[in-house]
Amino acid sequence: MSEHLLDVDDLYVEFRTRDGVAEAINGVSYTLDAGETLAVLGESGSGKSVTAQTIMGILDMPPGFITGGRILYNGKDLLTMPESERQKIRGAEIAMIFQDSLSALNPVFTVGDQIAEMFQVHRGMSKKEGMAKAVDLMEQVRIPGAKERVKDYPHQFSGGMRQRIMIAMAISLDPKVLIADEPTTALDVTVQAQIMDLLQDLQRERNMGMILITHDLGVVAGVADKIAVMYAGRIVESANVWDLYAKPAHPYTQGLLDSMPRVDSKGEELYAIKGLPPSLLALPPGCNFNPRCPHRRDKCVHEVPPTEEVAEDHTAACFFWKEVARG
Amino acid sequence: MSDPNASVSAAAPETVETETYRGSSLPPEASTEKPRSLWSDAWRELRSSKIFILSAILIFFFLIMTFFPNLLTFGKDPYTCDLKLSRQGPSSTAWFGYDNNGCDVYTRTIYGAKASILVGVFATAFAMLVGGFVGVIAGFFGGWVDSILSRVTDIFFGIPLLLGGILVLSSFPSTDNANLYSEVGKVVLALGILGWTSMTRIMRSSVIQVRNADFVIAARALGATSGRIIRKHVVPNSLAPLIVVATISLGGYIGAEATLSFLGLGLQPPVISWGTMINDAQPYIRVAPFMLFFPAIFLSVAVLSFIMLGDAVREALDPKLR
Amino acid sequence: MGRYTIRRLLQMIPVVIGTTFIIYAMVWALPGDPFVGKCGDRPCPASYIAEMRAKFNLDDSLPVQYGKYLWNLLQGNFGESFSGRTVWSEIAQAFPVTFRLALIAIIIEIVIGISAGVLAALNRGGFWDNLILVSTLIVISIPVFVIGFLAQFTFGIKLAWFPPTVGPNATIYELILPAFVLASLSLAYVARLMRGNLAENLRADYVRTATSKGLSRRRVIGRHAVRNSLIPVVTFIGADFGALLGGAIVTEGIFNIRGIGGLLYLSIRTREGATVVGVVTVLVLVFLLVNLLVDILYGAIDPRIRYE
Ligand SMILES: Nc1ncnc2c1ncn2[C@@H]1O[C@H](COP(=O)(O)OP(=O)(O)O)[C@@H](O)[C@H]1O
Ligand SMILES: [Mg+2]
């Protein structure tokens, strides 16, 4: 087995709450190599963020509990690593961008201060050196008037500019892995495209591995190398972008693709997946997707489908993937 | 706890914050359902709260002391005293000992509940009615009405409760034939006159949050009068924080009464209250500490009961904490 | 910011006028004879009453009386007590003592209250959390004067760690025990408020961001979470200042401190109306000023507040 930059292996996470145990992640595996962009796709609540938080080590524990699996970074398991060692990796080698930049930045410190803190803590620089670096970075993420704005507070920026600040902070120490959790969801469409371009440019320049979390297929197409589709805490299908678009092998992926508006489908009614995502407190037995699945058989209700190799580098967790892939 | 203003300001940041769930984005049906389900949910939550049950039991005992003190004193009279027994310590015949005049401290402590509880209840009711009313008017109508009422509130708010109470009471004539109700009325007035402002602020801010809710706008569009909207929609939906603060303040007013009586300004003898008993006991703290100890315990437990009740109610009314 | 301060000061004027009017009206216009007990057990001679009524303008209508009083006040003239001393000199003499007492109390309140709150929030549901929750609840429930007696009895008399009463010089050492008593209630509130805020902020997104930057837990909590949780605490301490002043009356009475509270206590007992009004007026002004100060400070620690 070749060594990947990041290898999430059969991860299980649950939340023990007053209402019961929510099984948020149920055996997620994916890998990421340098220079590669992995898009993680799925409805909200499917466990995309929880997976990312577990990789970063910022899961709320309790109520969260990691009940199984490994996360290998350069071959070393992050989950069993001593906290001191992990702290050095966090932020410096694996960094993360959050969806809501307004709440993710500390409102009482200037943006420069918050970027400079990375250099102060990880590189032992003085505040002044850190601030100079902050200006550099703000220029790299194309914030106009970076020199003046470095002393502004987060609420003084627009949403798009604030997201650039988050990006500047995340890339400040040249991380090997960048996790972007719905980086554009909170933004206007035009700004979305600019931020995606910026992320893509930065990723190429620095040869980072990037995990792009989104529930928007449209964002994925131009940016990602491969896609992992999540449903109820599992990866139901994973493939490179073109294979997945051309030959979806899981009914859920197919539903997602069909529900995407296309340039050539004007006038046609949009397809929507029937039903609602399941409650994590009481997942349906067998295949979690079965209550909403147009291909459902008895087997789906009784047995959990294994992840099968559909083609090279293309897996799906469906008993009837052949039937699905045929269309 | 000698100043309900303090308790109010401490409670306020949390209460105000937790009220955001009444956002205007609620669908109209959900919102009109709100009062009933909010209150019945809260009641269910309350019944399973240990703190609520404990405080309810304690308050029940204080209410018995208030209305049927003779049940607990085995028919003894608080004014039957024997100077020969002066300052004798606790014994099997007098559990809490005797005070300076040879009166039974246990009997007087039980009888002392009445004045304290009455002051607490009436001062709270006064502050709630006046403060709630002003708050609803200011919050609902906004504009210049709000400006004027808010300035008036600011003026009264500028006088700390205890200072104001001292002022009012020190300028009252002290009469020789003090009876329980005139004395209680006097203290209620002193506390109520300054206590209503915190209630106004709470009520005003929660009314403002409800005022623009969809269901209020819908009701207005259907031609409901302001009076009806206030009664049917605004008040039921904005009452929760006021009730929490009022419950906690009740304990605060009991403490404030005791403090004023201790300063010699509140209730006057022959009215018995925990505050006056503590005031009487003060000179003898070295030789007969039990004279001070027992009424102080009862007073503190009474205040504690209402604060705990308020806490329990707040938790029950706040979905975020569930 | 300077502009804002000036505007706030201007806004304070009507509040001060309204407040002093209410104070004045409460003391002089309520039913009751202000001269009861002034002349021993007998009623006062008519000539004395006439002289006093003239001196305090009691024969004018209330607004006129108040107008004259306010005019004097503006010139720094707080009037004279029945005993003939100027109220201002009495206040000026007593003020430094109370100032020292309040300052020590606030320091105690801030240092211990905030530390306890942080300790509780970081151990939510644990031993320290429960201990702090229960003990603060008890402190909140026991009236200050009872706490005062308990402290005086235990630490002043039984254990004799501190002097049970304060001498005329009111040294810092003598004031420590009374300051603890005075601070106790607010301290309990500060601890609870800090606990609540911090517990909530520890779950905030920006705290999660701070962790994801690879900062140590110590730095995440100390620099990011605590700092933000202090903002409401500062506001509380300002709003609570009135309760502190009220508590000072009781505390000074118990520990025999010759401060503003002691002066007020004495004036009430001797029915010195002018002194009572003067002292309360000064206290209310201090209260309002402290609140203004806190508002300005609030802006300094929370950049989201803008003074427009
Ligand atoms: N701190 C938490 N406590 C309890 N449940 C949580 C917590 N964080 C996430 N969850 C649960 O885990 C599930 C997955 O959440 P998440 O990963 O955020 O979904 P998404 O795919 O939209 O990012 C959700 O159903 C959510 O209820
Ligand atoms: Mg998410």
PDB file of N, CA, C and O in Angstrom, chain B residues 1-3 6-7 10 17 155-156 158-159 162-163 166-168 170-171 173 259 262-265 278 282 299-300 303-304 307, chain C residues 18-19 22-23 26-27 30-31 137 140-146 149 189 200 240 242-243 246 249-250 265 268-269 271 276 284 287:
ATOM      1  N   MET B   1     -28.484  38.683  49.894  1.00  0.00           N
ATOM      2  CA  MET B   1     -29.200  39.368  48.826  1.00  0.00           C
ATOM      3  C   MET B   1     -29.946  40.541  49.398  1.00  0.00           C
ATOM      4  O   MET B   1     -30.960  40.390  50.036  1.00  0.00           O
ATOM      5  N   SER B   2     -29.413  41.702  49.197  1.00  0.00           N
ATOM      6  CA  SER B   2     -30.110  42.823  49.788  1.00  0.00           C
ATOM      7  C   SER B   2     -30.621  43.750  48.706  1.00  0.00           C
ATOM      8  O   SER B   2     -31.250  44.737  48.994  1.00  0.00           O
ATOM      9  N   ASP B   3     -30.363  43.446  47.482  1.00  0.00           N
ATOM     10  CA  ASP B   3     -30.759  44.377  46.430  1.00  0.00           C
ATOM     11  C   ASP B   3     -31.229  43.653  45.179  1.00  0.00           C
ATOM     12  O   ASP B   3     -30.440  43.106  44.432  1.00  0.00           O
ATOM     13  N   ALA B   6     -29.654  44.105  41.846  1.00  0.00           N
ATOM     14  CA  ALA B   6     -28.468  43.329  41.510  1.00  0.00           C
ATOM     15  C   ALA B   6     -28.885  42.016  40.871  1.00  0.00           C
ATOM     16  O   ALA B   6     -28.346  41.617  39.859  1.00  0.00           O
ATOM     17  N   SER B   7     -29.875  41.378  41.464  1.00  0.00           N
ATOM     18  CA  SER B   7     -30.271  40.091  40.911  1.00  0.00           C
ATOM     19  C   SER B   7     -30.829  40.269  39.514  1.00  0.00           C
ATOM     20  O   SER B   7     -30.602  39.467  38.627  1.00  0.00           O
ATOM     21  N   ALA B  10     -28.139  40.806  37.083  1.00  0.00           N
ATOM     22  CA  ALA B  10     -27.390  39.581  36.832  1.00  0.00           C
ATOM     23  C   ALA B  10     -28.187  38.643  35.947  1.00  0.00           C
ATOM     24  O   ALA B  10     -27.645  37.966  35.098  1.00  0.00           O
ATOM     25  N   GLU B  17     -30.686  37.392  26.260  1.00  0.00           N
ATOM     26  CA  GLU B  17     -30.045  36.620  25.227  1.00  0.00           C
ATOM     27  C   GLU B  17     -30.891  35.413  24.808  1.00  0.00           C
ATOM     28  O   GLU B  17     -31.024  35.100  23.653  1.00  0.00           O
ATOM     29  N   ILE B 155     -34.415  57.754  34.836  1.00  0.00           N
ATOM     30  CA  ILE B 155     -34.326  58.613  36.018  1.00  0.00           C
ATOM     31  C   ILE B 155     -34.503  57.782  37.286  1.00  0.00           C
ATOM     32  O   ILE B 155     -33.722  57.888  38.230  1.00  0.00           O
ATOM     33  N   PHE B 156     -35.525  56.936  37.273  1.00  0.00           N
ATOM     34  CA  PHE B 156     -35.745  56.118  38.466  1.00  0.00           C
ATOM     35  C   PHE B 156     -34.641  55.065  38.621  1.00  0.00           C
ATOM     36  O   PHE B 156     -34.253  54.720  39.724  1.00  0.00           O
ATOM     37  N   GLY B 158     -31.670  55.471  38.033  1.00  0.00           N
ATOM     38  CA  GLY B 158     -30.467  56.122  38.546  1.00  0.00           C
ATOM     39  C   GLY B 158     -30.379  56.092  40.061  1.00  0.00           C
ATOM     40  O   GLY B 158     -29.348  56.434  40.635  1.00  0.00           O
ATOM     41  N   ILE B 159     -31.476  55.725  40.713  1.00  0.00           N
ATOM     42  CA  ILE B 159     -31.454  55.680  42.172  1.00  0.00           C
ATOM     43  C   ILE B 159     -31.380  54.229  42.619  1.00  0.00           C
ATOM     44  O   ILE B 159     -32.331  53.482  42.449  1.00  0.00           O
ATOM     45  N   LEU B 162     -31.645  50.341  47.392  1.00  0.00           N
ATOM     46  CA  LEU B 162     -31.517  50.481  48.838  1.00  0.00           C
ATOM     47  C   LEU B 162     -31.463  51.954  49.234  1.00  0.00           C
ATOM     48  O   LEU B 162     -32.084  52.388  50.206  1.00  0.00           O
ATOM     49  N   LEU B 163     -30.738  52.756  48.429  1.00  0.00           N
ATOM     50  CA  LEU B 163     -30.660  54.192  48.724  1.00  0.00           C
ATOM     51  C   LEU B 163     -32.043  54.819  48.656  1.00  0.00           C
ATOM     52  O   LEU B 163     -32.445  55.596  49.529  1.00  0.00           O
ATOM     53  N   ILE B 166     -34.196  53.804  51.537  1.00  0.00           N
ATOM     54  CA  ILE B 166     -33.806  54.554  52.736  1.00  0.00           C
ATOM     55  C   ILE B 166     -34.434  55.937  52.724  1.00  0.00           C
ATOM     56  O   ILE B 166     -34.988  56.403  53.719  1.00  0.00           O
ATOM     57  N   LEU B 167     -34.356  56.584  51.549  1.00  0.00           N
ATOM     58  CA  LEU B 167     -34.917  57.932  51.433  1.00  0.00           C
ATOM     59  C   LEU B 167     -36.406  57.940  51.741  1.00  0.00           C
ATOM     60  O   LEU B 167     -36.879  58.733  52.564  1.00  0.00           O
ATOM     61  N   VAL B 168     -37.140  57.078  51.035  1.00  0.00           N
ATOM     62  CA  VAL B 168     -38.591  57.061  51.199  1.00  0.00           C
ATOM     63  C   VAL B 168     -38.937  56.791  52.657  1.00  0.00           C
ATOM     64  O   VAL B 168     -39.740  57.500  53.275  1.00  0.00           O
ATOM     65  N   SER B 170     -37.110  57.001  55.386  1.00  0.00           N
ATOM     66  CA  SER B 170     -36.652  57.925  56.428  1.00  0.00           C
ATOM     67  C   SER B 170     -37.498  59.186  56.436  1.00  0.00           C
ATOM     68  O   SER B 170     -37.502  59.934  57.399  1.00  0.00           O
ATOM     69  N   SER B 171     -38.228  59.448  55.354  1.00  0.00           N
ATOM     70  CA  SER B 171     -39.067  60.629  55.373  1.00  0.00           C
ATOM     71  C   SER B 171     -40.512  60.313  55.775  1.00  0.00           C
ATOM     72  O   SER B 171     -41.310  61.212  55.967  1.00  0.00           O
ATOM     73  N   PRO B 173     -43.352  59.474  58.317  1.00  0.00           N
ATOM     74  CA  PRO B 173     -43.497  59.679  59.751  1.00  0.00           C
ATOM     75  C   PRO B 173     -43.543  58.322  60.454  1.00  0.00           C
ATOM     76  O   PRO B 173     -44.144  57.390  59.950  1.00  0.00           O
ATOM     77  N   THR B 259     -33.049  44.144  55.258  1.00  0.00           N
ATOM     78  CA  THR B 259     -31.968  45.111  55.381  1.00  0.00           C
ATOM     79  C   THR B 259     -32.482  46.447  55.892  1.00  0.00           C
ATOM     80  O   THR B 259     -31.885  47.061  56.779  1.00  0.00           O
ATOM     81  N   PHE B 262     -33.431  46.142  59.389  1.00  0.00           N
ATOM     82  CA  PHE B 262     -32.206  46.085  60.175  1.00  0.00           C
ATOM     83  C   PHE B 262     -31.640  47.490  60.404  1.00  0.00           C
ATOM     84  O   PHE B 262     -31.134  47.817  61.469  1.00  0.00           O
ATOM     85  N   LEU B 263     -31.767  48.347  59.396  1.00  0.00           N
ATOM     86  CA  LEU B 263     -31.294  49.730  59.545  1.00  0.00           C
ATOM     87  C   LEU B 263     -32.245  50.530  60.440  1.00  0.00           C
ATOM     88  O   LEU B 263     -31.991  51.696  60.715  1.00  0.00           O
ATOM     89  N   GLY B 264     -33.321  49.908  60.853  1.00  0.00           N
ATOM     90  CA  GLY B 264     -34.270  50.594  61.713  1.00  0.00           C
ATOM     91  C   GLY B 264     -35.268  51.415  60.926  1.00  0.00           C
ATOM     92  O   GLY B 264     -35.974  52.261  61.466  1.00  0.00           O
ATOM     93  N   LEU B 265     -35.330  51.192  59.601  1.00  0.00           N
ATOM     94  CA  LEU B 265     -36.186  52.021  58.760  1.00  0.00           C
ATOM     95  C   LEU B 265     -37.405  51.292  58.240  1.00  0.00           C
ATOM     96  O   LEU B 265     -38.390  51.899  57.868  1.00  0.00           O
ATOM     97  N   ILE B 278     -33.402  40.548  63.792  1.00  0.00           N
ATOM     98  CA  ILE B 278     -31.942  40.610  63.661  1.00  0.00           C
ATOM     99  C   ILE B 278     -31.433  41.948  64.200  1.00  0.00           C
ATOM    100  O   ILE B 278     -30.416  42.017  64.878  1.00  0.00           O
ATOM    101  N   GLN B 282     -28.747  42.386  67.322  1.00  0.00           N
ATOM    102  CA  GLN B 282     -27.425  42.916  67.000  1.00  0.00           C
ATOM    103  C   GLN B 282     -26.553  43.268  68.218  1.00  0.00           C
ATOM    104  O   GLN B 282     -25.391  42.868  68.278  1.00  0.00           O
ATOM    105  N   LEU B 299     -34.479  33.674  57.131  1.00  0.00           N
ATOM    106  CA  LEU B 299     -34.452  34.707  56.099  1.00  0.00           C
ATOM    107  C   LEU B 299     -33.672  34.220  54.877  1.00  0.00           C
ATOM    108  O   LEU B 299     -34.149  34.300  53.742  1.00  0.00           O
ATOM    109  N   SER B 300     -32.486  33.676  55.116  1.00  0.00           N
ATOM    110  CA  SER B 300     -31.649  33.263  53.992  1.00  0.00           C
ATOM    111  C   SER B 300     -32.295  32.123  53.217  1.00  0.00           C
ATOM    112  O   SER B 300     -32.258  32.106  51.984  1.00  0.00           O
ATOM    113  N   VAL B 303     -35.050  33.534  51.003  1.00  0.00           N
ATOM    114  CA  VAL B 303     -34.496  34.180  49.811  1.00  0.00           C
ATOM    115  C   VAL B 303     -34.000  33.121  48.832  1.00  0.00           C
ATOM    116  O   VAL B 303     -34.312  33.151  47.636  1.00  0.00           O
ATOM    117  N   LEU B 304     -33.267  32.160  49.365  1.00  0.00           N
ATOM    118  CA  LEU B 304     -32.721  31.085  48.539  1.00  0.00           C
ATOM    119  C   LEU B 304     -33.826  30.343  47.785  1.00  0.00           C
ATOM    120  O   LEU B 304     -33.695  30.049  46.598  1.00  0.00           O
ATOM    121  N   ILE B 307     -34.966  32.331  44.815  1.00  0.00           N
ATOM    122  CA  ILE B 307     -33.939  32.384  43.771  1.00  0.00           C
ATOM    123  C   ILE B 307     -33.874  31.047  43.033  1.00  0.00           C
ATOM    124  O   ILE B 307     -33.811  30.995  41.806  1.00  0.00           O
TER     125      ILE B 307
ATOM    126  N   GLY C  18     -33.826  64.962  36.904  1.00  0.00           N
ATOM    127  CA  GLY C  18     -34.974  64.149  37.311  1.00  0.00           C
ATOM    128  C   GLY C  18     -34.695  63.396  38.595  1.00  0.00           C
ATOM    129  O   GLY C  18     -35.510  63.383  39.524  1.00  0.00           O
ATOM    130  N   THR C  19     -33.541  62.806  38.655  1.00  0.00           N
ATOM    131  CA  THR C  19     -33.211  61.998  39.820  1.00  0.00           C
ATOM    132  C   THR C  19     -33.136  62.848  41.086  1.00  0.00           C
ATOM    133  O   THR C  19     -33.719  62.508  42.119  1.00  0.00           O
ATOM    134  N   ILE C  22     -36.559  63.827  42.239  1.00  0.00           N
ATOM    135  CA  ILE C  22     -37.270  62.755  42.949  1.00  0.00           C
ATOM    136  C   ILE C  22     -36.726  62.608  44.370  1.00  0.00           C
ATOM    137  O   ILE C  22     -37.487  62.493  45.335  1.00  0.00           O
ATOM    138  N   ILE C  23     -35.421  62.654  44.475  1.00  0.00           N
ATOM    139  CA  ILE C  23     -34.832  62.529  45.809  1.00  0.00           C
ATOM    140  C   ILE C  23     -35.338  63.657  46.706  1.00  0.00           C
ATOM    141  O   ILE C  23     -35.773  63.444  47.838  1.00  0.00           O
ATOM    142  N   MET C  26     -38.963  63.242  47.608  1.00  0.00           N
ATOM    143  CA  MET C  26     -39.197  62.164  48.567  1.00  0.00           C
ATOM    144  C   MET C  26     -38.904  62.629  49.987  1.00  0.00           C
ATOM    145  O   MET C  26     -39.605  62.279  50.931  1.00  0.00           O
ATOM    146  N   VAL C  27     -37.854  63.403  50.129  1.00  0.00           N
ATOM    147  CA  VAL C  27     -37.454  63.784  51.481  1.00  0.00           C
ATOM    148  C   VAL C  27     -38.326  64.893  52.051  1.00  0.00           C
ATOM    149  O   VAL C  27     -38.782  64.837  53.189  1.00  0.00           O
ATOM    150  N   LEU C  30     -42.926  64.450  51.240  1.00  0.00           N
ATOM    151  CA  LEU C  30     -43.762  63.388  51.764  1.00  0.00           C
ATOM    152  C   LEU C  30     -44.416  63.861  53.059  1.00  0.00           C
ATOM    153  O   LEU C  30     -43.874  64.722  53.752  1.00  0.00           O
ATOM    154  N   PRO C  31     -45.566  63.329  53.373  1.00  0.00           N
ATOM    155  CA  PRO C  31     -46.228  63.740  54.599  1.00  0.00           C
ATOM    156  C   PRO C  31     -45.319  63.451  55.787  1.00  0.00           C
ATOM    157  O   PRO C  31     -44.510  62.549  55.760  1.00  0.00           O
ATOM    158  N   LEU C 137     -24.569  30.523  45.356  1.00  0.00           N
ATOM    159  CA  LEU C 137     -26.006  30.596  45.601  1.00  0.00           C
ATOM    160  C   LEU C 137     -26.273  30.925  47.071  1.00  0.00           C
ATOM    161  O   LEU C 137     -27.145  31.740  47.398  1.00  0.00           O
ATOM    162  N   ILE C 140     -25.479  34.547  47.677  1.00  0.00           N
ATOM    163  CA  ILE C 140     -26.509  35.419  47.118  1.00  0.00           C
ATOM    164  C   ILE C 140     -27.734  35.450  48.024  1.00  0.00           C
ATOM    165  O   ILE C 140     -28.416  36.462  48.140  1.00  0.00           O
ATOM    166  N   SER C 141     -28.007  34.338  48.681  1.00  0.00           N
ATOM    167  CA  SER C 141     -29.224  34.250  49.484  1.00  0.00           C
ATOM    168  C   SER C 141     -29.092  34.911  50.851  1.00  0.00           C
ATOM    169  O   SER C 141     -30.093  35.304  51.436  1.00  0.00           O
ATOM    170  N   ILE C 142     -27.901  34.988  51.368  1.00  0.00           N
ATOM    171  CA  ILE C 142     -27.757  35.564  52.712  1.00  0.00           C
ATOM    172  C   ILE C 142     -27.587  37.066  52.595  1.00  0.00           C
ATOM    173  O   ILE C 142     -26.672  37.537  51.940  1.00  0.00           O
ATOM    174  N   PRO C 143     -28.477  37.848  53.224  1.00  0.00           N
ATOM    175  CA  PRO C 143     -28.346  39.302  53.135  1.00  0.00           C
ATOM    176  C   PRO C 143     -26.992  39.783  53.645  1.00  0.00           C
ATOM    177  O   PRO C 143     -26.410  39.175  54.548  1.00  0.00           O
ATOM    178  N   VAL C 144     -26.537  40.891  53.041  1.00  0.00           N
ATOM    179  CA  VAL C 144     -25.201  41.387  53.355  1.00  0.00           C
ATOM    180  C   VAL C 144     -25.017  41.622  54.850  1.00  0.00           C
ATOM    181  O   VAL C 144     -23.959  41.331  55.401  1.00  0.00           O
ATOM    182  N   PHE C 145     -26.055  42.102  55.509  1.00  0.00           N
ATOM    183  CA  PHE C 145     -25.824  42.417  56.922  1.00  0.00           C
ATOM    184  C   PHE C 145     -25.639  41.164  57.758  1.00  0.00           C
ATOM    185  O   PHE C 145     -24.910  41.181  58.747  1.00  0.00           O
ATOM    186  N   VAL C 146     -26.249  40.072  57.316  1.00  0.00           N
ATOM    187  CA  VAL C 146     -26.028  38.818  58.031  1.00  0.00           C
ATOM    188  C   VAL C 146     -24.614  38.313  57.775  1.00  0.00           C
ATOM    189  O   VAL C 146     -23.893  37.909  58.693  1.00  0.00           O
ATOM    190  N   PHE C 149     -22.285  40.297  59.941  1.00  0.00           N
ATOM    191  CA  PHE C 149     -22.212  39.854  61.340  1.00  0.00           C
ATOM    192  C   PHE C 149     -21.444  38.548  61.467  1.00  0.00           C
ATOM    193  O   PHE C 149     -20.636  38.372  62.363  1.00  0.00           O
ATOM    194  N   TYR C 189     -22.186  37.026  41.982  1.00  0.00           N
ATOM    195  CA  TYR C 189     -22.791  37.256  40.663  1.00  0.00           C
ATOM    196  C   TYR C 189     -21.739  37.236  39.559  1.00  0.00           C
ATOM    197  O   TYR C 189     -21.964  36.675  38.489  1.00  0.00           O
ATOM    198  N   GLU C 200     -20.340  29.322  27.460  1.00  0.00           N
ATOM    199  CA  GLU C 200     -20.951  29.507  26.157  1.00  0.00           C
ATOM    200  C   GLU C 200     -19.893  29.831  25.099  1.00  0.00           C
ATOM    201  O   GLU C 200     -19.904  29.287  24.008  1.00  0.00           O
ATOM    202  N   ASP C 240     -23.871  47.139  38.731  1.00  0.00           N
ATOM    203  CA  ASP C 240     -23.982  46.653  40.092  1.00  0.00           C
ATOM    204  C   ASP C 240     -23.427  47.653  41.106  1.00  0.00           C
ATOM    205  O   ASP C 240     -23.563  47.471  42.304  1.00  0.00           O
ATOM    206  N   GLY C 242     -24.379  50.433  42.022  1.00  0.00           N
ATOM    207  CA  GLY C 242     -25.413  50.967  42.903  1.00  0.00           C
ATOM    208  C   GLY C 242     -25.650  50.058  44.094  1.00  0.00           C
ATOM    209  O   GLY C 242     -25.772  50.517  45.235  1.00  0.00           O
ATOM    210  N   ALA C 243     -25.662  48.747  43.825  1.00  0.00           N
ATOM    211  CA  ALA C 243     -25.855  47.792  44.911  1.00  0.00           C
ATOM    212  C   ALA C 243     -24.672  47.855  45.865  1.00  0.00           C
ATOM    213  O   ALA C 243     -24.821  47.748  47.079  1.00  0.00           O
ATOM    214  N   GLY C 246     -25.210  50.752  48.098  1.00  0.00           N
ATOM    215  CA  GLY C 246     -26.216  50.403  49.101  1.00  0.00           C
ATOM    216  C   GLY C 246     -25.611  49.511  50.177  1.00  0.00           C
ATOM    217  O   GLY C 246     -25.814  49.720  51.376  1.00  0.00           O
ATOM    218  N   ILE C 249     -23.583  51.116  52.989  1.00  0.00           N
ATOM    219  CA  ILE C 249     -24.268  51.673  54.151  1.00  0.00           C
ATOM    220  C   ILE C 249     -24.324  50.637  55.262  1.00  0.00           C
ATOM    221  O   ILE C 249     -23.986  50.911  56.423  1.00  0.00           O
ATOM    222  N   VAL C 250     -24.722  49.433  54.874  1.00  0.00           N
ATOM    223  CA  VAL C 250     -24.845  48.360  55.850  1.00  0.00           C
ATOM    224  C   VAL C 250     -23.474  47.978  56.407  1.00  0.00           C
ATOM    225  O   VAL C 250     -23.266  47.897  57.617  1.00  0.00           O
ATOM    226  N   TYR C 265     -26.176  56.649  57.427  1.00  0.00           N
ATOM    227  CA  TYR C 265     -26.815  55.881  58.487  1.00  0.00           C
ATOM    228  C   TYR C 265     -27.113  56.791  59.678  1.00  0.00           C
ATOM    229  O   TYR C 265     -28.223  56.819  60.207  1.00  0.00           O
ATOM    230  N   ILE C 268     -29.783  59.433  58.876  1.00  0.00           N
ATOM    231  CA  ILE C 268     -31.143  58.898  58.890  1.00  0.00           C
ATOM    232  C   ILE C 268     -31.639  58.822  60.325  1.00  0.00           C
ATOM    233  O   ILE C 268     -32.737  59.254  60.647  1.00  0.00           O
ATOM    234  N   ARG C 269     -30.789  58.299  61.197  1.00  0.00           N
ATOM    235  CA  ARG C 269     -31.191  58.130  62.590  1.00  0.00           C
ATOM    236  C   ARG C 269     -31.502  59.472  63.240  1.00  0.00           C
ATOM    237  O   ARG C 269     -32.396  59.571  64.059  1.00  0.00           O
ATOM    238  N   ARG C 271     -32.453  62.128  61.609  1.00  0.00           N
ATOM    239  CA  ARG C 271     -33.361  62.849  60.721  1.00  0.00           C
ATOM    240  C   ARG C 271     -32.763  64.155  60.199  1.00  0.00           C
ATOM    241  O   ARG C 271     -33.403  65.209  60.189  1.00  0.00           O
ATOM    242  N   VAL C 276     -29.070  63.817  54.352  1.00  0.00           N
ATOM    243  CA  VAL C 276     -29.525  62.634  53.624  1.00  0.00           C
ATOM    244  C   VAL C 276     -29.616  62.939  52.134  1.00  0.00           C
ATOM    245  O   VAL C 276     -29.070  62.220  51.293  1.00  0.00           O
ATOM    246  N   VAL C 284     -25.741  59.048  43.969  1.00  0.00           N
ATOM    247  CA  VAL C 284     -26.401  58.815  42.689  1.00  0.00           C
ATOM    248  C   VAL C 284     -25.549  59.365  41.548  1.00  0.00           C
ATOM    249  O   VAL C 284     -25.399  58.736  40.501  1.00  0.00           O
ATOM    250  N   PHE C 287     -22.810  57.034  40.952  1.00  0.00           N
ATOM    251  CA  PHE C 287     -23.360  55.865  40.269  1.00  0.00           C
ATOM    252  C   PHE C 287     -23.515  56.123  38.767  1.00  0.00           C
ATOM    253  O   PHE C 287     -23.111  55.316  37.923  1.00  0.00           O
TER     254      PHE C 287
END
